[in-house]
PDB file of C-alpha atoms and ligand atoms in Angstrom:
ATOM      1  CA  MET A  19      -6.200   3.853  31.769  1.00  0.00           C
ATOM      2  CA  ASN A  20      -4.121   0.458  31.587  1.00  0.00           C
ATOM      3  CA  ASN A  21      -0.221   1.480  31.621  1.00  0.00           C
ATOM      4  CA  ILE A  22       0.512  -1.857  29.007  1.00  0.00           C
ATOM      5  CA  PRO A  23       2.319  -0.426  26.067  1.00  0.00           C
ATOM      6  CA  ASP A  24       1.237  -0.737  22.391  1.00  0.00           C
ATOM      7  CA  PRO A  25       3.516  -3.433  20.651  1.00  0.00           C
ATOM      8  CA  TYR A  26       2.681  -1.853  17.290  1.00  0.00           C
ATOM      9  CA  ALA A  27       2.771   1.668  18.115  1.00  0.00           C
ATOM     10  CA  GLU A  28       6.268   1.016  18.974  1.00  0.00           C
ATOM     11  CA  SER A  29       6.778  -1.011  15.691  1.00  0.00           C
ATOM     12  CA  VAL A  30       6.206   2.587  13.496  1.00  0.00           C
ATOM     13  CA  ASP A  31       8.822   4.345  12.518  1.00  0.00           C
ATOM     14  CA  PRO A  32       8.016   8.466  12.829  1.00  0.00           C
ATOM     15  CA  SER A  33      10.370   9.485  10.888  1.00  0.00           C
ATOM     16  CA  VAL A  34       8.356   7.769   7.580  1.00  0.00           C
ATOM     17  CA  GLN A  35       6.090   9.844   5.348  1.00  0.00           C
ATOM     18  CA  CYS A  36       4.359   9.146   2.612  1.00  0.00           C
ATOM     19  CA  THR A  37       4.099  13.005   1.296  1.00  0.00           C
ATOM     20  CA  SER A  38       7.993  11.523   0.400  1.00  0.00           C
ATOM     21  CA  CYS A  39       7.233   7.551  -0.777  1.00  0.00           C
ATOM     22  CA  GLU A  40       6.085   6.980  -3.907  1.00  0.00           C
ATOM     23  CA  ALA A  41       3.162   4.850  -2.927  1.00  0.00           C
ATOM     24  CA  VAL A  42       4.469   1.647  -3.095  1.00  0.00           C
ATOM     25  CA  CYS A  43       2.507  -0.237  -0.749  1.00  0.00           C
ATOM     26  CA  CYS A  44       0.270   0.664  -4.118  1.00  0.00           C
ATOM     27  CA  ARG A  45       1.935  -2.497  -6.000  1.00  0.00           C
ATOM     28  CA  LEU A  46       1.517  -4.909  -3.478  1.00  0.00           C
ATOM     29  CA  THR A  47      -0.801  -7.251  -4.043  1.00  0.00           C
ATOM     30  CA  VAL A  48      -4.300  -6.087  -1.646  1.00  0.00           C
ATOM     31  CA  VAL A  49      -6.254  -9.394  -1.476  1.00  0.00           C
ATOM     32  CA  LEU A  50     -10.685  -7.914  -1.822  1.00  0.00           C
ATOM     33  CA  LEU A  51     -12.279  -9.135   1.482  1.00  0.00           C
ATOM     34  CA  PRO A  52     -16.472  -9.422   2.012  1.00  0.00           C
ATOM     35  CA  ASP A  53     -17.119  -6.389   3.052  1.00  0.00           C
ATOM     36  CA  ASP A  54     -15.255  -4.847   0.882  1.00  0.00           C
ATOM     37  CA  HIS A  55     -17.029  -2.571  -2.385  1.00  0.00           C
ATOM     38  CA  VAL A  56     -14.489  -1.655  -5.077  1.00  0.00           C
ATOM     39  CA  PRO A  57     -16.096  -1.181  -8.743  1.00  0.00           C
ATOM     40  CA  GLU A  58     -15.373  -4.273 -11.209  1.00  0.00           C
ATOM     41  CA  TRP A  59     -13.308  -3.467 -13.025  1.00  0.00           C
ATOM     42  CA  LEU A  60     -10.584  -3.513 -10.911  1.00  0.00           C
ATOM     43  CA  ILE A  61     -11.374  -6.562  -9.045  1.00  0.00           C
ATOM     44  CA  HIS A  62      -8.948  -9.241 -10.421  1.00  0.00           C
ATOM     45  CA  ARG A  63     -10.330 -12.894 -10.213  1.00  0.00           C
ATOM     46  CA  ASP A  64      -7.836 -16.183 -10.292  1.00  0.00           C
ATOM     47  CA  GLU A  65      -8.430 -19.231 -11.494  1.00  0.00           C
ATOM     48  CA  ARG A  66      -9.668 -20.792  -8.055  1.00  0.00           C
ATOM     49  CA  GLY A  67     -11.842 -17.295  -7.385  1.00  0.00           C
ATOM     50  CA  MET A  68      -9.711 -15.490  -5.116  1.00  0.00           C
ATOM     51  CA  GLU A  69     -10.162 -11.477  -5.695  1.00  0.00           C
ATOM     52  CA  THR A  70      -7.473  -9.202  -5.430  1.00  0.00           C
ATOM     53  CA  LEU A  71      -7.364  -5.661  -6.946  1.00  0.00           C
ATOM     54  CA  ALA A  72      -5.950  -5.844  -9.849  1.00  0.00           C
ATOM     55  CA  LYS A  73      -3.021  -4.072 -11.255  1.00  0.00           C
ATOM     56  CA  ASN A  74      -1.571  -2.846 -14.532  1.00  0.00           C
ATOM     57  CA  GLU A  75       1.575  -3.717 -16.294  1.00  0.00           C
ATOM     58  CA  GLU A  76       4.096  -2.024 -14.474  1.00  0.00           C
ATOM     59  CA  GLY A  77       2.082  -3.728 -11.315  1.00  0.00           C
ATOM     60  CA  TRP A  78       0.339  -0.612 -10.062  1.00  0.00           C
ATOM     61  CA  CYS A  79      -3.226  -1.112  -8.403  1.00  0.00           C
ATOM     62  CA  LEU A  80      -4.925   0.363 -11.671  1.00  0.00           C
ATOM     63  CA  ALA A  81      -7.513   2.736  -8.823  1.00  0.00           C
ATOM     64  CA  VAL A  82      -3.843   5.068  -8.894  1.00  0.00           C
ATOM     65  CA  ASP A  83      -4.618   8.268 -10.795  1.00  0.00           C
ATOM     66  CA  PRO A  84      -2.056   8.695 -12.831  1.00  0.00           C
ATOM     67  CA  ASP A  85      -2.410  12.536 -12.766  1.00  0.00           C
ATOM     68  CA  LYS A  86      -2.418  12.525  -8.523  1.00  0.00           C
ATOM     69  CA  LEU A  87      -0.564   9.812  -7.815  1.00  0.00           C
ATOM     70  CA  CYS A  88      -3.020   9.103  -4.821  1.00  0.00           C
ATOM     71  CA  CYS A  89      -5.837   6.452  -4.799  1.00  0.00           C
ATOM     72  CA  SER A  90      -8.982   7.457  -6.752  1.00  0.00           C
ATOM     73  CA  ILE A  91     -10.948   5.639  -4.415  1.00  0.00           C
ATOM     74  CA  TYR A  92      -9.444   6.218  -1.633  1.00  0.00           C
ATOM     75  CA  GLU A  93     -13.543   6.318   0.372  1.00  0.00           C
ATOM     76  CA  GLU A  94     -13.359   2.964  -0.974  1.00  0.00           C
ATOM     77  CA  ARG A  95     -10.370   1.504  -0.927  1.00  0.00           C
ATOM     78  CA  PRO A  96     -10.718  -2.128  -0.097  1.00  0.00           C
ATOM     79  CA  THR A  97     -10.144  -2.895   4.348  1.00  0.00           C
ATOM     80  CA  ILE A  98      -6.455  -4.229   3.895  1.00  0.00           C
ATOM     81  CA  CYS A  99      -5.519  -0.355   1.691  1.00  0.00           C
ATOM     82  CA  ARG A 100      -7.320   1.047   5.130  1.00  0.00           C
ATOM     83  CA  LYS A 101      -4.825  -1.208   8.095  1.00  0.00           C
ATOM     84  CA  PHE A 102      -2.185  -0.553   6.007  1.00  0.00           C
ATOM     85  CA  ALA A 103      -0.376   2.107   8.462  1.00  0.00           C
ATOM     86  CA  MET A 104       2.630   4.715   7.501  1.00  0.00           C
ATOM     87  CA  GLY A 105       5.778   3.648   8.721  1.00  0.00           C
ATOM     88  CA  SER A 106       4.762   0.133   9.552  1.00  0.00           C
ATOM     89  CA  PRO A 107       7.159  -2.983   8.935  1.00  0.00           C
ATOM     90  CA  GLY A 108       4.891  -3.024   5.876  1.00  0.00           C
ATOM     91  CA  CYS A 109       5.847  -0.072   4.013  1.00  0.00           C
ATOM     92  CA  ARG A 110       9.066  -0.360   5.336  1.00  0.00           C
ATOM     93  CA  ASP A 111       9.588  -3.867   3.970  1.00  0.00           C
ATOM     94  CA  ALA A 112       7.783  -2.207   0.614  1.00  0.00           C
ATOM     95  CA  ARG A 113       9.572   0.337   0.076  1.00  0.00           C
ATOM     96  CA  LEU A 114      13.364  -1.314   0.922  1.00  0.00           C
ATOM     97  CA  GLU A 115      12.256  -3.660  -1.720  1.00  0.00           C
ATOM     98  CA  TRP A 116      11.309  -0.603  -4.302  1.00  0.00           C
ATOM     99  CA  ARG A 117      14.929   0.566  -3.300  1.00  0.00           C
ATOM    100  CA  ASN A 118      16.650  -2.841  -3.915  1.00  0.00           C
ATOM    101  CA  HIS A 119      14.351  -3.933  -7.062  1.00  0.00           C
ATOM    102  CA  TYR A 120      15.282  -0.655  -9.022  1.00  0.00           C
ATOM    103  CA  SER A 121      18.214   0.447  -6.930  1.00  0.00           C
ATOM    104  CA  ILE A 122      17.918   3.405  -5.955  1.00  0.00           C
ATOM    105  CA  PRO A 123      19.896   5.081  -3.202  1.00  0.00           C
ATOM    106  CA  THR A 124      18.685   5.354   0.209  1.00  0.00           C
ATOM    107  CA  PRO A 125      18.292   9.291   0.964  1.00  0.00           C
ATOM    108  CA  VAL A 126      20.754  11.177   2.611  1.00  0.00           C
ATOM    109  CA  VAL A 127      19.500  11.985   6.395  1.00  0.00           C
ATOM    110  CA  LEU A 128      22.137  16.229   6.971  1.00  0.00           C
ATOM    111  CA  ILE A 129      20.926  16.094  10.347  1.00  0.00           C
TER     112      ILE A 129
HETATM  113  S1  SF4 B  11       2.407   3.575   3.451  1.00  0.00           S
HETATM  114 FE1  SF4 B  11       4.816   3.672   3.210  1.00  0.00          FE
HETATM  115  S2  SF4 B  11       4.346   2.814   1.501  1.00  0.00           S
HETATM  116 FE2  SF4 B  11       2.370   3.552   1.583  1.00  0.00          FE
HETATM  117  S3  SF4 B  11       2.758   5.559   0.062  1.00  0.00           S
HETATM  118 FE3  SF4 B  11       3.050   5.696   2.984  1.00  0.00          FE
HETATM  119  S4  SF4 B  11       5.430   5.229   3.004  1.00  0.00           S
HETATM  120 FE4  SF4 B  11       5.108   5.376   1.083  1.00  0.00          FE
HETATM  121  S1  SF4 B  12      -6.903   0.710  -3.685  1.00  0.00           S
HETATM  122 FE1  SF4 B  12      -5.943   2.987  -3.201  1.00  0.00          FE
HETATM  123  S2  SF4 B  12      -5.073   3.363  -1.523  1.00  0.00           S
HETATM  124 FE2  SF4 B  12      -5.160   0.295  -2.461  1.00  0.00          FE
HETATM  125  S3  SF4 B  12      -3.639   0.187  -3.686  1.00  0.00           S
HETATM  126 FE3  SF4 B  12      -5.091   0.658  -4.620  1.00  0.00          FE
HETATM  127  S4  SF4 B  12      -4.220   2.657  -4.870  1.00  0.00           S
HETATM  128 FE4  SF4 B  12      -3.451   1.964  -3.376  1.00  0.00          FE
END
């Protein structure tokens, strides 16, 4: 056992929870990797052949289940989605950008 601190663990804010989030990370562009196997209708190919998850007109990943507001391919979701950690810097940036873009006030924290 070593005592070297994990820098990634320290970068996660445990107060951030998916259960109180609009799943705004599902608006980010997700590049598909060779080992990813998602349904063909979810694949967007650009003119250079790069594959990303397809989005709807409002910018949400097509795999978002509109009724349950969750990932409809959770077990087969791409690698990048699997590695995207709740409370990580990328997660917090996505939430901040969403709030700023839509002028959503930061929730008041009652102590
Ligand atoms: S990972 Fe972050 S941005 Fe994505 S749903 Fe969870 S809290 Fe929201
Ligand atoms: S595949 Fe699932 S987890 Fe990944 S962006 Fe789409 S809805 Fe979100």
